[in-house]
XYZ file of C-alpha atoms in Angstrom:
536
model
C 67.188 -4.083 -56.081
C 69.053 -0.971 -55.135
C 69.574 -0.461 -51.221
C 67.883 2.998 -51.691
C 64.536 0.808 -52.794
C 65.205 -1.357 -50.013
C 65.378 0.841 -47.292
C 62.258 3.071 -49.261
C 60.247 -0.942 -48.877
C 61.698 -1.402 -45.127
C 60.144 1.899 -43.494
C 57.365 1.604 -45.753
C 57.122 -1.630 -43.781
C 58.142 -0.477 -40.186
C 55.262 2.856 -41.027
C 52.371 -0.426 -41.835
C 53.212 -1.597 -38.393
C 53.174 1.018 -36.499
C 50.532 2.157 -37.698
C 48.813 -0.816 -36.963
C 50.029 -1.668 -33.611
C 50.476 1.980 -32.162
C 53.025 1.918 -29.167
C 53.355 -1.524 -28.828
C 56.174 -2.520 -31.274
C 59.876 -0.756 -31.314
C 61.493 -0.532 -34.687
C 64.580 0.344 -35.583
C 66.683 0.201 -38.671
C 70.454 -0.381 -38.436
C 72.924 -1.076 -40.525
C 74.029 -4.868 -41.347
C 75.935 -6.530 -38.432
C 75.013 -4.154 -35.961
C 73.217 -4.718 -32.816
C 69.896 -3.236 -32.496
C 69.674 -0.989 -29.239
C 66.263 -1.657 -27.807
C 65.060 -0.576 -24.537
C 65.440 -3.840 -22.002
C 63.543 -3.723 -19.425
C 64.710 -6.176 -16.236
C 62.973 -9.661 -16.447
C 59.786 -10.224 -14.264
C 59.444 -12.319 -11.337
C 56.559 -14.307 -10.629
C 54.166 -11.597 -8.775
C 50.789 -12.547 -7.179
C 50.523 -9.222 -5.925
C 47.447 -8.708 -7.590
C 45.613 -12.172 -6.229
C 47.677 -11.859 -2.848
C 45.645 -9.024 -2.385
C 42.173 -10.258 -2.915
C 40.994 -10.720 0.535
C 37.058 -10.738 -0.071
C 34.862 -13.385 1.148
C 32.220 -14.763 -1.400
C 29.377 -12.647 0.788
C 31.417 -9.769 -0.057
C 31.664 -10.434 -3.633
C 28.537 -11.063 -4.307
C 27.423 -7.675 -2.258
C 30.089 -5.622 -5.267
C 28.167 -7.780 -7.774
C 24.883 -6.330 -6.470
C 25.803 -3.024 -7.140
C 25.937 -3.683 -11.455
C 24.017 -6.456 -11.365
C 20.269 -6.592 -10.501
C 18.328 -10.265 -9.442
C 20.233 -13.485 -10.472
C 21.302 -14.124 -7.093
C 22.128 -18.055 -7.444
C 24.252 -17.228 -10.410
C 26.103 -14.244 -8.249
C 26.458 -16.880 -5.341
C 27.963 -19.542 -7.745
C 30.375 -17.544 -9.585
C 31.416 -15.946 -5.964
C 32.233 -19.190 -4.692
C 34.151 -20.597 -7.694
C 36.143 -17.364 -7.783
C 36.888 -17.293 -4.170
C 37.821 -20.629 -3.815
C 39.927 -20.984 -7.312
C 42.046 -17.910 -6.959
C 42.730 -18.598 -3.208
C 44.331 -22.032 -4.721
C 46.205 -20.278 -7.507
C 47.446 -17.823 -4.856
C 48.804 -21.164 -2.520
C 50.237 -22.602 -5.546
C 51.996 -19.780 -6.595
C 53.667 -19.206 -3.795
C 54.948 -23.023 -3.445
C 51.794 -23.654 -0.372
C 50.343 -25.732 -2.698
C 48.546 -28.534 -0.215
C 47.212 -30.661 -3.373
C 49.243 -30.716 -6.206
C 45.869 -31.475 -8.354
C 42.766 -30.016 -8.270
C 39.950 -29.400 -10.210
C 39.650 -26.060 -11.655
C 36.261 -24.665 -11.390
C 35.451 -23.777 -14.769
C 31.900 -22.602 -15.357
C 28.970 -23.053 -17.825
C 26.421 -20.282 -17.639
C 22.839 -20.343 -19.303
C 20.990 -17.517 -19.972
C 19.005 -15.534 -22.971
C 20.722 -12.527 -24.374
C 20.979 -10.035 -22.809
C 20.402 -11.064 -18.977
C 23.594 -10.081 -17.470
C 25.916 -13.036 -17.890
C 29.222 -10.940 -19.913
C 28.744 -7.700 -17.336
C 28.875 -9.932 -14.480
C 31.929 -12.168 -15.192
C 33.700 -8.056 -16.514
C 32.862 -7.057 -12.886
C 33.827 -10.441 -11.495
C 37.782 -9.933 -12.873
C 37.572 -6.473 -11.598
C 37.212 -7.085 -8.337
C 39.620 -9.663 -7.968
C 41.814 -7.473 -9.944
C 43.136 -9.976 -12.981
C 42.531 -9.367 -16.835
C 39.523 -10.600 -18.469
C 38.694 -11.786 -22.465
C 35.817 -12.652 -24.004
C 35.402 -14.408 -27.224
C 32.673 -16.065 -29.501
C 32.685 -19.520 -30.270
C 31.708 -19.165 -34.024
C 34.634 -17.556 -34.935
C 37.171 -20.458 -33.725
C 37.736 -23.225 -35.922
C 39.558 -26.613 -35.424
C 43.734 -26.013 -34.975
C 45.107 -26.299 -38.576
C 42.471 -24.857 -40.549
C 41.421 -21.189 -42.096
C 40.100 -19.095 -38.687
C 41.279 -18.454 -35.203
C 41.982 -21.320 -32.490
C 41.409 -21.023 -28.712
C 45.352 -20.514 -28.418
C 44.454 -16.749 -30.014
C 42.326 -15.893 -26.703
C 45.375 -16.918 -24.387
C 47.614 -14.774 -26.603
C 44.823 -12.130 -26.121
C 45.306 -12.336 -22.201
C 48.551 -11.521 -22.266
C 48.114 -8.280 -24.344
C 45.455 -7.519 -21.613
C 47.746 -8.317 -18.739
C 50.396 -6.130 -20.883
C 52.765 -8.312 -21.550
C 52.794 -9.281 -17.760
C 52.837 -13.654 -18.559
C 52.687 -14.259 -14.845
C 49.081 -11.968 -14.663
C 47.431 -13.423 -17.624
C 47.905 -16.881 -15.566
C 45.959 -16.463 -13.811
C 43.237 -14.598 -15.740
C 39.302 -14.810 -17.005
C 38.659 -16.316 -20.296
C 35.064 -15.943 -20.941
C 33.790 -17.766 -24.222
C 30.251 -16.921 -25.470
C 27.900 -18.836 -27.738
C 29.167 -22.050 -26.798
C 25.592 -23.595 -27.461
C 26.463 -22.967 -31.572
C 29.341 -25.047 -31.636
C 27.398 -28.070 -30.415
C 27.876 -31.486 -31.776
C 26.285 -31.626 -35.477
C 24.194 -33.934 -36.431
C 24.259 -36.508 -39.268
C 27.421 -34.440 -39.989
C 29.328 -35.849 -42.982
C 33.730 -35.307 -42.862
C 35.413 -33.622 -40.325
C 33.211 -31.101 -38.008
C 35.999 -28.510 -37.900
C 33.915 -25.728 -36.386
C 31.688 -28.092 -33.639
C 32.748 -30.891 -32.218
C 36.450 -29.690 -33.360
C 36.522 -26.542 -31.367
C 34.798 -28.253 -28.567
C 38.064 -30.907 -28.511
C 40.061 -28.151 -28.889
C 38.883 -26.627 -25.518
C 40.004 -29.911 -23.299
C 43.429 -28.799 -22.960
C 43.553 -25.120 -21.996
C 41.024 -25.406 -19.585
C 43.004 -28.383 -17.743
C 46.775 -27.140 -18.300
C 48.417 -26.704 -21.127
C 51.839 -24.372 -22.231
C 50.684 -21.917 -25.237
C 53.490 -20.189 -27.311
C 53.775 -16.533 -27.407
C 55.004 -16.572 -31.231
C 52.105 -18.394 -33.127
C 53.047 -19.389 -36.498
C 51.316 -18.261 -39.139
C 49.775 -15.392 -37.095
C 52.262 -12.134 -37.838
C 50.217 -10.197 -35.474
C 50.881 -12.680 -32.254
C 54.354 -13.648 -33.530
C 55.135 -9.444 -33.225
C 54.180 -9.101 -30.368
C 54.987 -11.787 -28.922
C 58.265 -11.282 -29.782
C 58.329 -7.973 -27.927
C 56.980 -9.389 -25.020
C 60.084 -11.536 -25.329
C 62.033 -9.069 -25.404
C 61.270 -7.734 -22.461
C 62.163 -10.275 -20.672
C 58.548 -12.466 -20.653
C 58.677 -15.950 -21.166
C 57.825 -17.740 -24.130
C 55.118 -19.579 -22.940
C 52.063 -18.971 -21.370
C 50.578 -21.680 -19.028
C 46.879 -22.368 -17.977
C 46.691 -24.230 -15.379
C 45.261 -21.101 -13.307
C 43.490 -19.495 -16.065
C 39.410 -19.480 -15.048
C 37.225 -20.902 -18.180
C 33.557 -19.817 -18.444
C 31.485 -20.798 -21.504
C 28.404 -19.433 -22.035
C 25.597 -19.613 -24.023
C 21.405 -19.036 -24.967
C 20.715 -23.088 -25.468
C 17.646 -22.233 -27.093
C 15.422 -25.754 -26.726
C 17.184 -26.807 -23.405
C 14.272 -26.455 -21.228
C 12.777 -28.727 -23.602
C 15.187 -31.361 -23.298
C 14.856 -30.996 -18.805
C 11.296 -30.939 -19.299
C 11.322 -34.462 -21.117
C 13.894 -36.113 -19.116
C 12.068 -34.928 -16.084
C 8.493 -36.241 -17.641
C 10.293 -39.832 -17.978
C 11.544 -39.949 -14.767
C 7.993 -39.418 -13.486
C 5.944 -42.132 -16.069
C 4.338 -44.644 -14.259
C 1.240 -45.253 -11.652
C 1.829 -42.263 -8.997
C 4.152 -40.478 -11.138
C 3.458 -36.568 -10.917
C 4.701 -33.961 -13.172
C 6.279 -30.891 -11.139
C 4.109 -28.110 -11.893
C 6.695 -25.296 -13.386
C 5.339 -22.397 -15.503
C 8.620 -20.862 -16.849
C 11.196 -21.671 -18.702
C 13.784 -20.057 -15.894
C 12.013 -22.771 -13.334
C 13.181 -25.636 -15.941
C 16.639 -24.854 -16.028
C 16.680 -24.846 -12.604
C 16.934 -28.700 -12.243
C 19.672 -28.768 -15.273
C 21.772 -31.726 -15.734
C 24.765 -32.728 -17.603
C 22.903 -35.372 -19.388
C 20.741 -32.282 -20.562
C 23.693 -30.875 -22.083
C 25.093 -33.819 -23.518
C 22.153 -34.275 -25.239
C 22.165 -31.029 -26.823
C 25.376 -31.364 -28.457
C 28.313 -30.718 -25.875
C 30.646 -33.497 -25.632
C 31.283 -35.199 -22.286
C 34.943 -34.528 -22.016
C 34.325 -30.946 -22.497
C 31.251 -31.410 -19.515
C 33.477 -33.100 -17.695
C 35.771 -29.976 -17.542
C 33.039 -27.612 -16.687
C 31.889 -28.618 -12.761
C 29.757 -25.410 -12.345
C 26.694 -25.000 -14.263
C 24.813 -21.448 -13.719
C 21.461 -20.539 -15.031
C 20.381 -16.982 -15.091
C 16.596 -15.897 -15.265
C 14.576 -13.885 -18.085
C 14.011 -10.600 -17.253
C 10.671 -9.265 -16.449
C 9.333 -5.615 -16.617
C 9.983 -5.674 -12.910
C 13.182 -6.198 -13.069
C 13.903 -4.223 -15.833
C 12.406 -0.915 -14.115
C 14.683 -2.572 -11.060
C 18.136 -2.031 -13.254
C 16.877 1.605 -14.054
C 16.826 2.489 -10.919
C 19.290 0.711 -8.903
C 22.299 -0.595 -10.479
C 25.570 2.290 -10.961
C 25.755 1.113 -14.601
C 22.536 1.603 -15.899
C 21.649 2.584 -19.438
C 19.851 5.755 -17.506
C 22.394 6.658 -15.549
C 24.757 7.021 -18.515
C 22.155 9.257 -20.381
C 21.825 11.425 -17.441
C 25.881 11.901 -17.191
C 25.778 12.714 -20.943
C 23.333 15.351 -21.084
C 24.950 16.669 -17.168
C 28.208 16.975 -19.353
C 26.162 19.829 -21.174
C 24.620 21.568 -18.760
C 20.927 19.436 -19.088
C 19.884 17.651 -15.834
C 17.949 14.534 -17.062
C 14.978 13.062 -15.183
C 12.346 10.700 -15.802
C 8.682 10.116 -14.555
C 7.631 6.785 -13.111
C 4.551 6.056 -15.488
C 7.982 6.766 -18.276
C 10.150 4.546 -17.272
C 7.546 1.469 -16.696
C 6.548 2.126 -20.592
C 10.164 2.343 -21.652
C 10.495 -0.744 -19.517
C 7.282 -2.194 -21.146
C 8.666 -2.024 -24.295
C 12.068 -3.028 -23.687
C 10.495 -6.432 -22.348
C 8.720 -6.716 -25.989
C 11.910 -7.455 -27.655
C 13.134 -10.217 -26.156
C 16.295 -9.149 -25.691
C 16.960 -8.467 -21.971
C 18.895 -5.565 -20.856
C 19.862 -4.988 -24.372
C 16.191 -3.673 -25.387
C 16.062 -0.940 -22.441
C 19.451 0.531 -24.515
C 17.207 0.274 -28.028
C 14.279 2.017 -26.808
C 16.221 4.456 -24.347
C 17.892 5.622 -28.030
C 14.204 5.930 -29.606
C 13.450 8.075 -27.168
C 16.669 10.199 -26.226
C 18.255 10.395 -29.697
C 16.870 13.231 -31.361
C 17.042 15.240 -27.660
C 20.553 14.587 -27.845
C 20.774 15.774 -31.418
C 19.183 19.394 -30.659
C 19.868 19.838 -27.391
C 23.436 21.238 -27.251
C 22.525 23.774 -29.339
C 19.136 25.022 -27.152
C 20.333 26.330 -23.688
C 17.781 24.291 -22.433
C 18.891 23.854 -18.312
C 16.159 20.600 -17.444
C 14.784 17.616 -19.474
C 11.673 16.229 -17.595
C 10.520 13.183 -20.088
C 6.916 11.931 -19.721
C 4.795 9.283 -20.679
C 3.400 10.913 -23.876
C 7.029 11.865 -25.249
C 7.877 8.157 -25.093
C 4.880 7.429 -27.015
C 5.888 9.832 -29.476
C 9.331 11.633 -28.853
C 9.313 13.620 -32.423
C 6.159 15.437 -30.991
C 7.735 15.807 -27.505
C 10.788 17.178 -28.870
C 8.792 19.695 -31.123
C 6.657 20.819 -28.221
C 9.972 21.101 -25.919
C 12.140 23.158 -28.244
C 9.312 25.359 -29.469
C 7.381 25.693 -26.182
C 9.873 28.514 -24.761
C 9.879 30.699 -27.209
C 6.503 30.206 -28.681
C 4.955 31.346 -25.368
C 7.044 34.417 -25.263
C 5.431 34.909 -28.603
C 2.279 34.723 -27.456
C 2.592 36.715 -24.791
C 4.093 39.583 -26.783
C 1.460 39.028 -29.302
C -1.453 39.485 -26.414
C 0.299 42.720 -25.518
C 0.514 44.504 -28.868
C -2.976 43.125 -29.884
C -5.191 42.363 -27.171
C -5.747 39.094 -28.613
C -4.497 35.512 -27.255
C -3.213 32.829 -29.830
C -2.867 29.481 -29.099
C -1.079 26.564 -31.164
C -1.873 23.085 -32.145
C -0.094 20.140 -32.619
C -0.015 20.254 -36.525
C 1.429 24.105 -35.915
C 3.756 23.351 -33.862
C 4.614 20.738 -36.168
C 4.752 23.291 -39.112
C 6.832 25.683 -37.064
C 9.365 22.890 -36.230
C 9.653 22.043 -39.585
C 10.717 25.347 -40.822
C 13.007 25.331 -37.845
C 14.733 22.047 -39.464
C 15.418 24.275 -42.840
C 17.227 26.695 -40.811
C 13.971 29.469 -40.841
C 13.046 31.443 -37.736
C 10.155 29.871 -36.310
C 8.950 33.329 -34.289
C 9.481 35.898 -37.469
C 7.392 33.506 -39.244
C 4.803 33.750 -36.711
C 4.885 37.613 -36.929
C 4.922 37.881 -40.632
C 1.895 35.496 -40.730
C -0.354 36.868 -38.180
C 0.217 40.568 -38.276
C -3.180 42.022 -39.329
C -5.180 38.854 -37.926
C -6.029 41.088 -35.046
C -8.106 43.414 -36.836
C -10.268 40.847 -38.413
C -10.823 39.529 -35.320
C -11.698 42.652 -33.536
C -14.307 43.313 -36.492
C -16.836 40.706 -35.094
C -15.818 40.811 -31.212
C -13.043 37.869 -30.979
C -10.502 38.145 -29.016
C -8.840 34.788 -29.336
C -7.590 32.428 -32.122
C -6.724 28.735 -32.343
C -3.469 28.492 -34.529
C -3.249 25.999 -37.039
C -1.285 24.438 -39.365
C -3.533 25.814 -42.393
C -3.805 28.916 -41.057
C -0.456 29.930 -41.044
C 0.131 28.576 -44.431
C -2.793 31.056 -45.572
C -3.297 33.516 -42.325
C -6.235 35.666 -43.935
C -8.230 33.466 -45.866
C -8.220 30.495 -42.833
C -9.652 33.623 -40.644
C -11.952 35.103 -43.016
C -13.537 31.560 -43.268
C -13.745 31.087 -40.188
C -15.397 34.338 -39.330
C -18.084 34.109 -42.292
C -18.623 30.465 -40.412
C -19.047 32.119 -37.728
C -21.178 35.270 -38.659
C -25.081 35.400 -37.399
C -27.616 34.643 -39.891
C -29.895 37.312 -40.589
C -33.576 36.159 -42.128
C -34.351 37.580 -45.119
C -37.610 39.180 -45.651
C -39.527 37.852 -48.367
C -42.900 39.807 -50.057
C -46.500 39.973 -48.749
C -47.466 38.120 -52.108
C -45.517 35.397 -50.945
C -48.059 32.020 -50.625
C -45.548 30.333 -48.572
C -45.455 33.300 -45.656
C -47.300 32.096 -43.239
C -50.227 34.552 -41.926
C -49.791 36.606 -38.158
C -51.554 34.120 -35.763
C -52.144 37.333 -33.584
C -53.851 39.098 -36.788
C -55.920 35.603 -37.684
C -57.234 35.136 -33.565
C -58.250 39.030 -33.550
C -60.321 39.156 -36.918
C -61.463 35.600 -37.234
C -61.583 33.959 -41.289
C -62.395 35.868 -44.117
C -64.759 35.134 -46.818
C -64.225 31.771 -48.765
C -61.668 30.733 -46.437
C -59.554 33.491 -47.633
C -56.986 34.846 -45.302
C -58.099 37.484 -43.122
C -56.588 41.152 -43.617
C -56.043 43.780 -41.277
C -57.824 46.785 -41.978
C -57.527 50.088 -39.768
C -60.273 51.024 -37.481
C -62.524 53.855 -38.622
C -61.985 57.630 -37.105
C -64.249 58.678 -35.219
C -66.817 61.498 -36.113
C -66.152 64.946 -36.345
């Protein structure tokens, strides 16, 4: 191979990378046996500036949860208190006040359906106390040594959130999700690589273990880990102060409480609690009640805090609308403000939006699915309408195509009107299917309004011809003005009798003419013959 192919293959290469990686990889091509002159940045001392800082009490913390989070108070309190209390022990440690050289590290297990709040609270959590936070999903790890990522990946992962800062990631959040479908399997046969093996895997890290920068086979981690090297990082990462949380659904776990609880209570005088939820039965969890769902002791044994968060109810759904600073409403309302529309809601709108968020069992998550049912298509036609206020109400959440047809076209279709009255004397008004119509040829890029005037000129006169002065605009009549309105006149138009001959059997004979001359001969019907003049 030529050197001119080489170097063509090498920043082929180095172009790859950056491309990939962006800013955080330096390459530079030298010449054989020459040093390459990268930007060295002074070595890092162990800094707990960020933790030395942190001077909130759990009360505190919980009060700067409240603000994001709405309800789930005990889970607030508990993840306050392990916070507090773990970081205020990484903080002694660090700075060689370490009273007891062991201690247990709070790591937490957190139950709760999707969608209740439990990845937005631990985000808010590492805010506050100012450290860098990771979340990852269980299903994707498999055992070390096999095809997939390893929990070693989501330590690597907290350094490049800590940027490159070893010493920050530390003592950072490590949040991994889904832990309930990586429990133990059952009448598994060979090795569980992707249950029971990621589960063993977990042990170490969230005790204290040293994980390499440079993972082999992993050219992504072994980059930039090198470059962390480089800048003076070490080559190791510990985790001895590195906060675990697992998380997870557990569908089936009340099940398990409720039976455990049911055979504690057998026997003469035994009573069942009386619990109607399934929140309520995860309330007396256990870490037999784990176990028995498929988490391994060692790994329970490693997780001292167990959390349970509540379902959410329409209640506190509407709740989250209108009280916490990250609400799915409040970011609509800041998109629309950034184009001049203020946004605002009715109450009756936001309990049905609420309403049928709660129908899809999906927590939070559903107020974000129907909030896009109803919103989308506004936000669609809106930046082109100069449209100053968006006031949405109960019947344009039942049916937002209609509301949006009957917002965009109300403006202008009254100015129509009212220019129509003027000229004509005679007042139109629209119907649903019109407006419909109208907003349809809107959609294929025809003026709604010149329509309307090339479809309705002349209607007046018609109208005038039998005494109307007012129309009801529909959908057929402005697909055929004159013959909708000349049916609807005729349907209209007084019937006149008609007059049918004197020979006629079947007219009845003038009661006043039968009283005055009484019946005729043979039962034949009288006739009304002039009086005689008088004599001469």
């Amino acid at each position: 191979m030529s050197t001119d192919d080489l170097d063509q293959r090498v920043k082929k290469l180095v172009e790859r990378f950056q491309k990939e990686f962006g800013g955080q990889l330096n390459f530079q091509i030298v010449p054989p046996d020459t040093e390459p002159q990268f930007e060295r940045k002074p070595p890092r001392t162990r800094s707990t500036s960020r933790i030395a800082s942190f001077d909130k009490t759990p009360r505190q913390i919980k009060r700067e949860l409240d603000r994001f989070v709405i309800g789930q108070d005990a889970a607030k309190r508990a993840l306050a208190n392990a916070a507090f209390y773990h970081y205020r022990r990484a903080r002694a440690a660090l700075e060689g006040r370490e009273g007891i050289e062991e201690y247990q590290k709070p790591n937490v297990l957190m139950v709760g359906s999707t969608g209740v709040g439990k990845t937005l609270l631990l985000k808010r959590l590492a805010r506050i106390i100012g450290v860098p936070f990771v979340q990852g999903d269980a299903t994707k790890f498999s055992k070390t040594g096999y095809v997939g990522k390893d929990i070693d990946s989501l330590v690597r992962q907290l350094v490049r959130e800590a940027k490159d800062n070893v010493e920050l990631a530390e003592v950072g959040m490590i949040f991994i999700d889904e832990i309930d479908k990586i429990g133990a399997a059952r009448n598994m046969v060979g090795h569980d690589i992707t249950g029971t093996g990621v589960q063993t895997e977990l042990l170490k890290p969230m005790e204290e273990t040293d994980v390499d920068l440079i993972a082999s086979g992993d050219p992504v981690s072994s980059f930039l880990g090198m470059a962390a090297m480089r800048r003076g990082a070490p080559a190791a990462i510990n985790t001895r102060h590195i906060l675990f949380i697992v998380g997870g659904a557990f569908p089936g776990l009340d099940e398990i409480v409720q039976k455990r609880i049911s055979r504690k209570t057998m026997g003469f005088g035994g009573t069942l609690p009386s619990m109607s939820s399934k929140s309520e039965w995860l309330r007396h969890l256990e870490t037999e009640d784990f176990v028995e769902f498929g988490l391994l002791e060692e790994l329970m044994g490693r997780l001292p805090v167990h959390v349970s968060l509540d379902d959410l109810s329409v209640d506190d759904l509407l709740e989250i609308l209108e009280k916490s600073e990250c609400s799915i409403l409040r970011q609509h309302q800041e998109d629309l403000r950034r184009i001049g529309v203020a946004l605002e809601f009715e109450q009756e709108a936001l309990r049905e939006i609420c309403v049928r968020a709660e129908r899809h069992g999906t927590g939070a998550r559903g107020l974000v699915t129907e909030f896009e049912r109803v919103l989308g298509n506004f936000k669609y036609e809106l930046p082109d309408h100069r449209l100053k206020k968006l006031v949405i109400h109960r019947s344009i959440v039942d049916d937002p195509h209609s509301g949006l047809l009957n917002l965009l076209l109300h403006e202008p279709i009254q100015r129509f009107v009212q220019e129509f009255e003027f000229v004509t004397k005679v007042k139109l008004t629209f119907d649903q299917s019109a407006l419909e119509f109208l907003g349809q040829r809107s959609e294929e890029g025809k003026n709604p309004i010149a329509f309307c005037w090339e479809r309705l000129s002349g209607a007046d006169r018609a109208l005038r011809m039998v005494g109307r002065n007012s129309l009801v605009v529909t959908r057929q009549i402005l697909q055929s003005p004159m013959k909708q309105i000349l049916e609807i006149l005729e349907a209209e138009r007084p019937s006149v009798p008609r007059r049918r001959p004197l020979s006629d059997p079947k007219v009845p004979p003038d009661p006043e003419v039968a009283a005055s001359t009484g019946p005729g001969p043979s039962g034949a019907s009288p006739i009304a013959c002039p009086a005689p003049e008088p004599p001469m």
